[in-house]
PDB file of N, CA and C in Angstrom:
ATOM      1  N   UNK A1426       8.786  30.057  -0.902  1.00 56.00           N
ATOM      2  CA  UNK A1426       9.185  30.729   0.336  1.00 56.00           C
ATOM      3  C   UNK A1426      10.299  31.765  -0.077  1.00 56.00           C
ATOM      4  N   UNK A1427      10.140  32.925   0.328  1.00 72.00           N
ATOM      5  CA  UNK A1427      11.093  33.918  -0.020  1.00 72.00           C
ATOM      6  C   UNK A1427      12.418  33.764   0.675  1.00 72.00           C
ATOM      7  N   UNK A1428      13.395  34.364   0.215  1.00 88.00           N
ATOM      8  CA  UNK A1428      14.746  34.180   0.821  1.00 88.00           C
ATOM      9  C   UNK A1428      14.803  34.634   2.206  1.00 88.00           C
ATOM     10  N   UNK A1429      13.999  35.617   2.637  1.00 92.00           N
ATOM     11  CA  UNK A1429      13.939  36.094   3.987  1.00 92.00           C
ATOM     12  C   UNK A1429      13.461  35.007   4.953  1.00 92.00           C
ATOM     13  N   UNK A1430      12.287  34.445   4.475  1.00 92.00           N
ATOM     14  CA  UNK A1430      11.720  33.366   5.246  1.00 92.00           C
ATOM     15  C   UNK A1430      12.616  32.147   5.404  1.00 92.00           C
ATOM     16  N   UNK A1431      13.342  31.815   4.303  1.00 91.00           N
ATOM     17  CA  UNK A1431      14.251  30.709   4.334  1.00 91.00           C
ATOM     18  C   UNK A1431      15.365  30.909   5.283  1.00 91.00           C
ATOM     19  N   UNK A1432      15.851  32.226   5.278  1.00 93.00           N
ATOM     20  CA  UNK A1432      16.934  32.551   6.224  1.00 93.00           C
ATOM     21  C   UNK A1432      16.449  32.429   7.656  1.00 93.00           C
ATOM     22  N   UNK A1433      15.210  32.835   7.945  1.00 93.00           N
ATOM     23  CA  UNK A1433      14.624  32.787   9.220  1.00 93.00           C
ATOM     24  C   UNK A1433      14.601  31.254   9.680  1.00 93.00           C
ATOM     25  N   UNK A1434      14.152  30.400   8.784  1.00 91.00           N
ATOM     26  CA  UNK A1434      14.022  29.026   9.101  1.00 91.00           C
ATOM     27  C   UNK A1434      15.406  28.443   9.429  1.00 91.00           C
ATOM     28  N   UNK A1435      16.434  28.808   8.635  1.00 92.00           N
ATOM     29  CA  UNK A1435      17.805  28.256   8.804  1.00 92.00           C
ATOM     30  C   UNK A1435      18.299  28.795  10.110  1.00 92.00           C
ATOM     31  N   UNK A1436      18.019  30.042  10.526  1.00 93.00           N
ATOM     32  CA  UNK A1436      18.442  30.506  11.802  1.00 93.00           C
ATOM     33  C   UNK A1436      17.801  29.752  12.960  1.00 93.00           C
ATOM     34  N   UNK A1437      16.554  29.423  12.890  1.00 93.00           N
ATOM     35  CA  UNK A1437      15.888  28.625  13.850  1.00 93.00           C
ATOM     36  C   UNK A1437      16.460  27.227  13.904  1.00 93.00           C
ATOM     37  N   UNK A1438      16.811  26.673  12.791  1.00 93.00           N
ATOM     38  CA  UNK A1438      17.324  25.315  12.718  1.00 93.00           C
ATOM     39  C   UNK A1438      18.599  25.288  13.607  1.00 93.00           C
ATOM     40  N   UNK A1439      19.425  26.300  13.529  1.00 92.00           N
ATOM     41  CA  UNK A1439      20.684  26.329  14.295  1.00 92.00           C
ATOM     42  C   UNK A1439      20.381  26.263  15.803  1.00 92.00           C
ATOM     43  N   UNK A1440      19.260  26.570  16.214  1.00 95.00           N
ATOM     44  CA  UNK A1440      18.907  26.539  17.689  1.00 95.00           C
ATOM     45  C   UNK A1440      18.387  25.186  18.092  1.00 95.00           C
ATOM     46  N   UNK A1441      18.107  24.287  17.180  1.00 93.00           N
ATOM     47  CA  UNK A1441      17.552  23.038  17.469  1.00 93.00           C
ATOM     48  C   UNK A1441      18.686  22.030  17.673  1.00 93.00           C
ATOM     49  N   UNK A1442      18.427  21.024  18.522  1.00 94.00           N
ATOM     50  CA  UNK A1442      19.347  19.924  18.726  1.00 94.00           C
ATOM     51  C   UNK A1442      19.226  19.087  17.508  1.00 94.00           C
ATOM     52  N   UNK A1443      20.159  18.121  17.395  1.00 94.00           N
ATOM     53  CA  UNK A1443      20.226  17.143  16.281  1.00 94.00           C
ATOM     54  C   UNK A1443      18.948  16.327  16.319  1.00 94.00           C
ATOM     55  N   UNK A1444      18.526  15.930  17.471  1.00 94.00           N
ATOM     56  CA  UNK A1444      17.278  15.169  17.646  1.00 94.00           C
ATOM     57  C   UNK A1444      16.089  15.885  17.254  1.00 94.00           C
ATOM     58  N   UNK A1445      16.038  17.134  17.644  1.00 94.00           N
ATOM     59  CA  UNK A1445      14.922  17.982  17.177  1.00 94.00           C
ATOM     60  C   UNK A1445      14.836  18.247  15.733  1.00 94.00           C
ATOM     61  N   UNK A1446      16.027  18.305  15.140  1.00 94.00           N
ATOM     62  CA  UNK A1446      16.123  18.484  13.652  1.00 94.00           C
ATOM     63  C   UNK A1446      15.648  17.159  12.949  1.00 94.00           C
ATOM     64  N   UNK A1447      15.980  16.070  13.500  1.00 94.00           N
ATOM     65  CA  UNK A1447      15.538  14.753  12.940  1.00 94.00           C
ATOM     66  C   UNK A1447      14.051  14.643  13.021  1.00 94.00           C
ATOM     67  N   UNK A1448      13.433  15.045  14.094  1.00 94.00           N
ATOM     68  CA  UNK A1448      11.966  14.987  14.240  1.00 94.00           C
ATOM     69  C   UNK A1448      11.405  15.886  13.298  1.00 94.00           C
ATOM     70  N   UNK A1449      11.848  17.127  13.161  1.00 94.00           N
ATOM     71  CA  UNK A1449      11.376  18.055  12.201  1.00 94.00           C
ATOM     72  C   UNK A1449      11.465  17.528  10.803  1.00 94.00           C
ATOM     73  N   UNK A1450      12.553  16.913  10.450  1.00 94.00           N
ATOM     74  CA  UNK A1450      12.733  16.296   9.130  1.00 94.00           C
ATOM     75  C   UNK A1450      11.706  15.224   8.880  1.00 94.00           C
ATOM     76  N   UNK A1451      11.351  14.410   9.868  1.00 94.00           N
ATOM     77  CA  UNK A1451      10.351  13.347   9.700  1.00 94.00           C
ATOM     78  C   UNK A1451       9.007  14.011   9.490  1.00 94.00           C
ATOM     79  N   UNK A1452       8.688  15.011  10.242  1.00 94.00           N
ATOM     80  CA  UNK A1452       7.410  15.731  10.014  1.00 94.00           C
ATOM     81  C   UNK A1452       7.288  16.364   8.697  1.00 94.00           C
ATOM     82  N   UNK A1453       8.377  16.969   8.191  1.00 93.00           N
ATOM     83  CA  UNK A1453       8.408  17.581   6.841  1.00 93.00           C
ATOM     84  C   UNK A1453       8.147  16.513   5.755  1.00 93.00           C
ATOM     85  N   UNK A1454       8.819  15.363   5.960  1.00 93.00           N
ATOM     86  CA  UNK A1454       8.714  14.272   4.962  1.00 93.00           C
ATOM     87  C   UNK A1454       7.288  13.797   4.911  1.00 93.00           C
ATOM     88  N   UNK A1455       6.680  13.664   6.085  1.00 91.00           N
ATOM     89  CA  UNK A1455       5.275  13.216   6.155  1.00 91.00           C
ATOM     90  C   UNK A1455       4.335  14.189   5.451  1.00 91.00           C
ATOM     91  N   UNK A1456       4.564  15.550   5.698  1.00 90.00           N
ATOM     92  CA  UNK A1456       3.757  16.518   5.036  1.00 90.00           C
ATOM     93  C   UNK A1456       3.980  16.549   3.567  1.00 90.00           C
ATOM     94  N   UNK A1457       5.196  16.264   3.076  1.00 90.00           N
ATOM     95  CA  UNK A1457       5.405  16.245   1.631  1.00 90.00           C
ATOM     96  C   UNK A1457       4.689  15.075   1.029  1.00 90.00           C
ATOM     97  N   UNK A1458       4.793  13.868   1.744  1.00 87.00           N
ATOM     98  CA  UNK A1458       4.085  12.699   1.195  1.00 87.00           C
ATOM     99  C   UNK A1458       2.638  12.881   1.105  1.00 87.00           C
ATOM    100  N   UNK A1459       1.944  13.519   2.144  1.00 84.00           N
ATOM    101  CA  UNK A1459       0.572  13.729   2.147  1.00 84.00           C
ATOM    102  C   UNK A1459       0.184  14.720   1.146  1.00 84.00           C
ATOM    103  N   UNK A1460       0.980  15.751   0.880  1.00 85.00           N
ATOM    104  CA  UNK A1460       0.689  16.715  -0.088  1.00 85.00           C
ATOM    105  C   UNK A1460       0.751  16.170  -1.460  1.00 85.00           C
ATOM    106  N   UNK A1461       1.537  15.110  -1.654  1.00 83.00           N
ATOM    107  CA  UNK A1461       1.692  14.527  -3.026  1.00 83.00           C
ATOM    108  C   UNK A1461       0.534  13.586  -3.364  1.00 83.00           C
ATOM    109  N   UNK A1462      -0.264  13.216  -2.387  1.00 78.00           N
ATOM    110  CA  UNK A1462      -1.377  12.264  -2.633  1.00 78.00           C
ATOM    111  C   UNK A1462      -2.426  13.040  -3.446  1.00 78.00           C
ATOM    112  N   UNK A1463      -3.151  12.312  -4.292  1.00 75.00           N
ATOM    113  CA  UNK A1463      -4.301  12.928  -4.989  1.00 75.00           C
ATOM    114  C   UNK A1463      -5.364  13.236  -4.016  1.00 75.00           C
ATOM    115  N   UNK A1464      -6.075  14.302  -4.278  1.00 72.00           N
ATOM    116  CA  UNK A1464      -7.122  14.783  -3.352  1.00 72.00           C
ATOM    117  C   UNK A1464      -8.282  13.814  -3.307  1.00 72.00           C
ATOM    118  N   UNK A1465      -8.580  13.232  -2.211  1.00 71.00           N
ATOM    119  CA  UNK A1465      -9.700  12.372  -1.934  1.00 71.00           C
ATOM    120  C   UNK A1465     -10.076  11.441  -3.114  1.00 71.00           C
ATOM    121  N   UNK A1466      -9.321  10.382  -3.236  1.00 70.00           N
ATOM    122  CA  UNK A1466      -9.586   9.408  -4.253  1.00 70.00           C
ATOM    123  C   UNK A1466     -10.885   8.636  -3.821  1.00 70.00           C
ATOM    124  N   UNK A1467     -11.854   8.696  -4.783  1.00 74.00           N
ATOM    125  CA  UNK A1467     -13.087   7.966  -4.506  1.00 74.00           C
ATOM    126  C   UNK A1467     -12.940   6.470  -4.659  1.00 74.00           C
ATOM    127  N   UNK A1468     -13.382   5.624  -3.736  1.00 75.00           N
ATOM    128  CA  UNK A1468     -13.252   4.131  -3.988  1.00 75.00           C
ATOM    129  C   UNK A1468     -14.144   3.831  -5.176  1.00 75.00           C
ATOM    130  N   UNK A1469     -13.686   2.893  -5.944  1.00 77.00           N
ATOM    131  CA  UNK A1469     -14.438   2.365  -7.059  1.00 77.00           C
ATOM    132  C   UNK A1469     -15.086   1.067  -6.730  1.00 77.00           C
ATOM    133  N   UNK A1470     -16.231   0.807  -7.323  1.00 79.00           N
ATOM    134  CA  UNK A1470     -16.940  -0.456  -7.226  1.00 79.00           C
ATOM    135  C   UNK A1470     -16.196  -1.476  -7.901  1.00 79.00           C
ATOM    136  N   UNK A1471     -15.727  -2.585  -7.213  1.00 79.00           N
ATOM    137  CA  UNK A1471     -14.886  -3.588  -7.776  1.00 79.00           C
ATOM    138  C   UNK A1471     -15.639  -4.306  -8.821  1.00 79.00           C
ATOM    139  N   UNK A1472     -16.929  -4.493  -8.706  1.00 76.00           N
ATOM    140  CA  UNK A1472     -17.718  -5.182  -9.762  1.00 76.00           C
ATOM    141  C   UNK A1472     -17.573  -4.394 -11.058  1.00 76.00           C
ATOM    142  N   UNK A1473     -17.655  -3.118 -11.025  1.00 77.00           N
ATOM    143  CA  UNK A1473     -17.577  -2.273 -12.197  1.00 77.00           C
ATOM    144  C   UNK A1473     -16.156  -2.313 -12.788  1.00 77.00           C
ATOM    145  N   UNK A1474     -15.151  -2.389 -11.962  1.00 81.00           N
ATOM    146  CA  UNK A1474     -13.769  -2.311 -12.472  1.00 81.00           C
ATOM    147  C   UNK A1474     -13.436  -3.674 -13.185  1.00 81.00           C
ATOM    148  N   UNK A1475     -13.882  -4.748 -12.661  1.00 79.00           N
ATOM    149  CA  UNK A1475     -13.544  -6.113 -13.177  1.00 79.00           C
ATOM    150  C   UNK A1475     -14.529  -6.599 -14.235  1.00 79.00           C
ATOM    151  N   UNK A1476     -15.686  -5.912 -14.377  1.00 79.00           N
ATOM    152  CA  UNK A1476     -16.654  -6.368 -15.264  1.00 79.00           C
ATOM    153  C   UNK A1476     -16.138  -6.411 -16.676  1.00 79.00           C
ATOM    154  N   UNK A1477     -16.362  -7.564 -17.356  1.00 80.00           N
ATOM    155  CA  UNK A1477     -15.907  -7.739 -18.736  1.00 80.00           C
ATOM    156  C   UNK A1477     -14.467  -8.215 -18.845  1.00 80.00           C
ATOM    157  N   UNK A1478     -13.783  -8.407 -17.726  1.00 80.00           N
ATOM    158  CA  UNK A1478     -12.310  -8.770 -17.725  1.00 80.00           C
ATOM    159  C   UNK A1478     -12.167 -10.274 -17.813  1.00 80.00           C
ATOM    160  N   UNK A1479     -13.222 -10.988 -17.395  1.00 76.00           N
ATOM    161  CA  UNK A1479     -13.137 -12.460 -17.304  1.00 76.00           C
ATOM    162  C   UNK A1479     -14.332 -13.018 -18.104  1.00 76.00           C
ATOM    163  N   UNK A1480     -14.251 -14.186 -18.726  1.00 80.00           N
ATOM    164  CA  UNK A1480     -15.397 -14.811 -19.346  1.00 80.00           C
ATOM    165  C   UNK A1480     -16.550 -15.014 -18.328  1.00 80.00           C
ATOM    166  N   UNK A1481     -17.758 -14.730 -18.826  1.00 79.00           N
ATOM    167  CA  UNK A1481     -18.916 -14.844 -17.967  1.00 79.00           C
ATOM    168  C   UNK A1481     -19.182 -16.201 -17.466  1.00 79.00           C
ATOM    169  N   UNK A1482     -18.769 -17.283 -18.272  1.00 83.00           N
ATOM    170  CA  UNK A1482     -19.096 -18.679 -17.939  1.00 83.00           C
ATOM    171  C   UNK A1482     -18.156 -19.307 -16.979  1.00 83.00           C
ATOM    172  N   UNK A1483     -17.231 -18.587 -16.408  1.00 80.00           N
ATOM    173  CA  UNK A1483     -16.268 -19.069 -15.410  1.00 80.00           C
ATOM    174  C   UNK A1483     -16.996 -19.291 -14.108  1.00 80.00           C
ATOM    175  N   UNK A1484     -16.916 -20.492 -13.586  1.00 85.00           N
ATOM    176  CA  UNK A1484     -17.523 -20.822 -12.264  1.00 85.00           C
ATOM    177  C   UNK A1484     -16.431 -20.721 -11.248  1.00 85.00           C
ATOM    178  N   UNK A1485     -16.352 -19.595 -10.597  1.00 84.00           N
ATOM    179  CA  UNK A1485     -15.253 -19.395  -9.625  1.00 84.00           C
ATOM    180  C   UNK A1485     -15.253 -20.419  -8.477  1.00 84.00           C
ATOM    181  N   UNK A1486     -16.460 -20.723  -8.020  1.00 89.00           N
ATOM    182  CA  UNK A1486     -16.498 -21.695  -6.856  1.00 89.00           C
ATOM    183  C   UNK A1486     -15.941 -23.025  -7.310  1.00 89.00           C
ATOM    184  N   UNK A1487     -16.298 -23.481  -8.456  1.00 91.00           N
ATOM    185  CA  UNK A1487     -15.725 -24.776  -9.028  1.00 91.00           C
ATOM    186  C   UNK A1487     -14.223 -24.751  -9.233  1.00 91.00           C
ATOM    187  N   UNK A1488     -13.716 -23.605  -9.759  1.00 90.00           N
ATOM    188  CA  UNK A1488     -12.322 -23.478  -9.974  1.00 90.00           C
ATOM    189  C   UNK A1488     -11.543 -23.490  -8.628  1.00 90.00           C
ATOM    190  N   UNK A1489     -12.039 -22.721  -7.653  1.00 92.00           N
ATOM    191  CA  UNK A1489     -11.392 -22.739  -6.334  1.00 92.00           C
ATOM    192  C   UNK A1489     -11.364 -24.115  -5.695  1.00 92.00           C
ATOM    193  N   UNK A1490     -12.586 -24.806  -5.841  1.00 94.00           N
ATOM    194  CA  UNK A1490     -12.654 -26.168  -5.245  1.00 94.00           C
ATOM    195  C   UNK A1490     -11.629 -27.052  -5.877  1.00 94.00           C
ATOM    196  N   UNK A1491     -11.407 -27.008  -7.241  1.00 94.00           N
ATOM    197  CA  UNK A1491     -10.419 -27.807  -7.869  1.00 94.00           C
ATOM    198  C   UNK A1491      -9.058 -27.550  -7.426  1.00 94.00           C
ATOM    199  N   UNK A1492      -8.744 -26.239  -7.238  1.00 94.00           N
ATOM    200  CA  UNK A1492      -7.411 -25.852  -6.747  1.00 94.00           C
ATOM    201  C   UNK A1492      -7.192 -26.452  -5.331  1.00 94.00           C
ATOM    202  N   UNK A1493      -8.079 -26.238  -4.515  1.00 93.00           N
ATOM    203  CA  UNK A1493      -8.034 -26.755  -3.096  1.00 93.00           C
ATOM    204  C   UNK A1493      -7.827 -28.284  -3.102  1.00 93.00           C
ATOM    205  N   UNK A1494      -8.535 -29.040  -3.934  1.00 92.00           N
ATOM    206  CA  UNK A1494      -8.435 -30.480  -4.016  1.00 92.00           C
ATOM    207  C   UNK A1494      -7.045 -30.855  -4.508  1.00 92.00           C
ATOM    208  N   UNK A1495      -6.510 -30.107  -5.466  1.00 91.00           N
ATOM    209  CA  UNK A1495      -5.078 -30.458  -5.923  1.00 91.00           C
ATOM    210  C   UNK A1495      -4.098 -30.213  -4.763  1.00 91.00           C
ATOM    211  N   UNK A1496      -4.298 -29.194  -4.001  1.00 90.00           N
ATOM    212  CA  UNK A1496      -3.440 -28.970  -2.873  1.00 90.00           C
ATOM    213  C   UNK A1496      -3.574 -30.115  -1.873  1.00 90.00           C
ATOM    214  N   UNK A1497      -4.771 -30.524  -1.586  1.00 89.00           N
ATOM    215  CA  UNK A1497      -4.930 -31.619  -0.601  1.00 89.00           C
ATOM    216  C   UNK A1497      -4.323 -32.868  -1.081  1.00 89.00           C
ATOM    217  N   UNK A1498      -4.402 -33.076  -2.418  1.00 86.00           N
ATOM    218  CA  UNK A1498      -3.727 -34.347  -2.985  1.00 86.00           C
ATOM    219  C   UNK A1498      -2.301 -34.233  -2.789  1.00 86.00           C
ATOM    220  N   UNK A1499      -1.705 -33.141  -3.069  1.00 83.00           N
ATOM    221  CA  UNK A1499      -0.228 -32.949  -2.932  1.00 83.00           C
ATOM    222  C   UNK A1499       0.112 -33.155  -1.528  1.00 83.00           C
ATOM    223  N   UNK A1500      -0.623 -32.611  -0.510  1.00 83.00           N
ATOM    224  CA  UNK A1500      -0.329 -32.826   0.910  1.00 83.00           C
ATOM    225  C   UNK A1500      -0.425 -34.235   1.305  1.00 83.00           C
ATOM    226  N   UNK A1501      -1.496 -34.911   0.740  1.00 80.00           N
ATOM    227  CA  UNK A1501      -1.640 -36.309   1.105  1.00 80.00           C
ATOM    228  C   UNK A1501      -0.507 -37.230   0.586  1.00 80.00           C
ATOM    229  N   UNK A1502      -0.001 -36.813  -0.573  1.00 77.00           N
ATOM    230  CA  UNK A1502       1.117 -37.579  -1.184  1.00 77.00           C
ATOM    231  C   UNK A1502       2.449 -37.153  -0.582  1.00 77.00           C
ATOM    232  N   UNK A1503       2.479 -36.238   0.372  1.00 73.00           N
ATOM    233  CA  UNK A1503       3.770 -35.916   1.000  1.00 73.00           C
ATOM    234  C   UNK A1503       4.594 -34.963   0.211  1.00 73.00           C
ATOM    235  N   UNK A1504       3.972 -34.248  -0.662  1.00 61.00           N
ATOM    236  CA  UNK A1504       4.717 -33.304  -1.580  1.00 61.00           C
ATOM    237  C   UNK A1504       5.386 -32.241  -0.689  1.00 61.00           C
ATOM    238  N   UNK A1505       6.505 -31.801  -1.264  1.00 60.00           N
ATOM    239  CA  UNK A1505       7.165 -30.719  -0.506  1.00 60.00           C
ATOM    240  C   UNK A1505       6.957 -29.372  -1.273  1.00 60.00           C
ATOM    241  N   UNK A1506       7.105 -28.320  -0.521  1.00 57.00           N
ATOM    242  CA  UNK A1506       6.937 -26.993  -1.058  1.00 57.00           C
ATOM    243  C   UNK A1506       8.230 -26.217  -0.929  1.00 57.00           C
ATOM    244  N   UNK A1507       8.494 -25.490  -1.969  1.00 53.00           N
ATOM    245  CA  UNK A1507       9.744 -24.669  -2.010  1.00 53.00           C
ATOM    246  C   UNK A1507       9.595 -23.490  -0.989  1.00 53.00           C
ATOM    247  N   UNK A1508      10.646 -23.299  -0.275  1.00 48.00           N
ATOM    248  CA  UNK A1508      10.557 -22.180   0.742  1.00 48.00           C
ATOM    249  C   UNK A1508      11.198 -20.917   0.254  1.00 48.00           C
TER     250      UNK A1508
END
């Protein structure tokens, strides 16, 4: 923005109330954040992203079942959990 345009903006700012200036600042911040985002990020297939990251022989259902059973055992034994 040229110095003439900046001077015009500053002159207009002087005519705004403090509340109006705050609202303007919020809108400018939102515009800056949106402008900084990458243009249209395409979602990626999660299968493709994680493929090859874990051993193929892992049985996720069995692992989750074992974790849940351990939790149930702790609850049945009256275990306490840190808060």
